[in-house]
């Protein structure tokens, strides 16, 4: 949902896979989903999508770059 100012963002609860992976992989998924839920603003930085977030009282930025569709996952 768009906010009051340009770049404001409000996200609702996120969901993940129900398939259980090794603990280290599940920790990465939980961290990513928590950061995504805490998204506050979006913009662009160095040609990448930048999502600023707040999680557990800490602020950070996730950067997303375009991926070539021929690259393996």
PDB file of C-alpha atoms in Angstrom:
ATOM      1  CA  UNK A   1       0.000   0.000   0.000  1.00  0.00           C
ATOM      2  CA  UNK A   2       1.339   3.420  -0.897  1.00  0.00           C
ATOM      3  CA  UNK A   3       1.888   5.863   1.954  1.00  0.00           C
ATOM      4  CA  UNK A   4       1.493   9.587   2.355  1.00  0.00           C
ATOM      5  CA  UNK A   5       4.906  10.562   0.946  1.00  0.00           C
ATOM      6  CA  UNK A   6       6.587   9.362  -2.262  1.00  0.00           C
ATOM      7  CA  UNK A   7       8.379   6.111  -1.532  1.00  0.00           C
ATOM      8  CA  UNK A   8       6.318   5.285   1.588  1.00  0.00           C
ATOM      9  CA  UNK A   9       5.277   1.673   1.811  1.00  0.00           C
ATOM     10  CA  UNK A  10       3.030  -0.343   4.112  1.00  0.00           C
ATOM     11  CA  UNK A  11       3.137  -4.126   3.864  1.00  0.00           C
ATOM     12  CA  UNK A  12       0.937  -6.663   5.588  1.00  0.00           C
ATOM     13  CA  UNK A  13       1.851 -10.047   7.008  1.00  0.00           C
ATOM     14  CA  UNK A  14       3.944 -12.280   4.777  1.00  0.00           C
ATOM     15  CA  UNK A  15       3.824 -16.025   4.311  1.00  0.00           C
ATOM     16  CA  UNK A  16       6.458 -18.599   3.625  1.00  0.00           C
ATOM     17  CA  UNK A  17       6.695 -22.158   2.531  1.00  0.00           C
ATOM     18  CA  UNK A  18       5.259 -24.854   4.703  1.00  0.00           C
ATOM     19  CA  UNK A  19       8.045 -27.199   3.625  1.00  0.00           C
ATOM     20  CA  UNK A  20      10.615 -27.618   6.359  1.00  0.00           C
ATOM     21  CA  UNK A  21      14.215 -27.012   5.315  1.00  0.00           C
ATOM     22  CA  UNK A  22      17.400 -27.270   7.339  1.00  0.00           C
ATOM     23  CA  UNK A  23      17.447 -24.815  10.280  1.00  0.00           C
ATOM     24  CA  UNK A  24      19.999 -22.492   8.671  1.00  0.00           C
ATOM     25  CA  UNK A  25      17.843 -22.117   5.547  1.00  0.00           C
ATOM     26  CA  UNK A  26      14.689 -21.575   7.627  1.00  0.00           C
ATOM     27  CA  UNK A  27      16.508 -18.844   9.600  1.00  0.00           C
ATOM     28  CA  UNK A  28      17.300 -17.034   6.341  1.00  0.00           C
ATOM     29  CA  UNK A  29      13.658 -17.264   5.245  1.00  0.00           C
ATOM     30  CA  UNK A  30      12.396 -15.962   8.608  1.00  0.00           C
ATOM     31  CA  UNK A  31      14.850 -13.050   8.510  1.00  0.00           C
ATOM     32  CA  UNK A  32      13.919 -12.146   4.928  1.00  0.00           C
ATOM     33  CA  UNK A  33      10.167 -12.297   5.628  1.00  0.00           C
ATOM     34  CA  UNK A  34      10.604 -10.233   8.806  1.00  0.00           C
ATOM     35  CA  UNK A  35      12.546  -7.577   6.924  1.00  0.00           C
ATOM     36  CA  UNK A  36       9.955  -7.583   4.146  1.00  0.00           C
ATOM     37  CA  UNK A  37       7.087  -7.155   6.641  1.00  0.00           C
ATOM     38  CA  UNK A  38       8.977  -4.248   8.203  1.00  0.00           C
ATOM     39  CA  UNK A  39       9.262  -2.445   4.864  1.00  0.00           C
ATOM     40  CA  UNK A  40       8.811   1.318   5.267  1.00  0.00           C
ATOM     41  CA  UNK A  41      10.116   2.951   2.082  1.00  0.00           C
ATOM     42  CA  UNK A  42      11.218   1.981  -1.372  1.00  0.00           C
ATOM     43  CA  UNK A  43      13.413   3.663  -3.920  1.00  0.00           C
ATOM     44  CA  UNK A  44      16.445   2.993  -6.078  1.00  0.00           C
ATOM     45  CA  UNK A  45      20.117   2.902  -5.145  1.00  0.00           C
ATOM     46  CA  UNK A  46      22.933   2.218  -7.602  1.00  0.00           C
ATOM     47  CA  UNK A  47      20.426   0.898 -10.147  1.00  0.00           C
ATOM     48  CA  UNK A  48      18.867  -1.547  -7.692  1.00  0.00           C
ATOM     49  CA  UNK A  49      15.493  -1.566  -5.967  1.00  0.00           C
ATOM     50  CA  UNK A  50      16.073  -0.498  -2.339  1.00  0.00           C
ATOM     51  CA  UNK A  51      13.628  -1.446   0.405  1.00  0.00           C
ATOM     52  CA  UNK A  52      14.261   0.163   3.775  1.00  0.00           C
ATOM     53  CA  UNK A  53      12.839  -1.683   6.747  1.00  0.00           C
ATOM     54  CA  UNK A  54      12.590  -1.713  10.510  1.00  0.00           C
ATOM     55  CA  UNK A  55      12.786  -5.024  12.366  1.00  0.00           C
ATOM     56  CA  UNK A  56      13.296  -5.565  16.094  1.00  0.00           C
ATOM     57  CA  UNK A  57      14.031  -1.857  16.551  1.00  0.00           C
ATOM     58  CA  UNK A  58      16.812  -1.916  13.932  1.00  0.00           C
ATOM     59  CA  UNK A  59      16.773  -0.212  10.543  1.00  0.00           C
ATOM     60  CA  UNK A  60      18.293  -1.583   7.373  1.00  0.00           C
ATOM     61  CA  UNK A  61      18.071  -1.652   3.602  1.00  0.00           C
ATOM     62  CA  UNK A  62      17.615  -4.635   1.318  1.00  0.00           C
ATOM     63  CA  UNK A  63      18.857  -4.233  -2.247  1.00  0.00           C
ATOM     64  CA  UNK A  64      17.361  -6.194  -5.128  1.00  0.00           C
ATOM     65  CA  UNK A  65      19.062  -6.408  -8.482  1.00  0.00           C
ATOM     66  CA  UNK A  66      17.628  -7.591 -11.759  1.00  0.00           C
ATOM     67  CA  UNK A  67      18.470 -11.181 -12.496  1.00  0.00           C
ATOM     68  CA  UNK A  68      18.952 -12.553 -15.971  1.00  0.00           C
ATOM     69  CA  UNK A  69      16.268 -15.164 -16.625  1.00  0.00           C
ATOM     70  CA  UNK A  70      18.984 -17.529 -17.912  1.00  0.00           C
ATOM     71  CA  UNK A  71      20.748 -17.608 -14.517  1.00  0.00           C
ATOM     72  CA  UNK A  72      20.179 -20.729 -12.438  1.00  0.00           C
ATOM     73  CA  UNK A  73      18.234 -20.259  -9.200  1.00  0.00           C
TER      74      UNK A  73
END
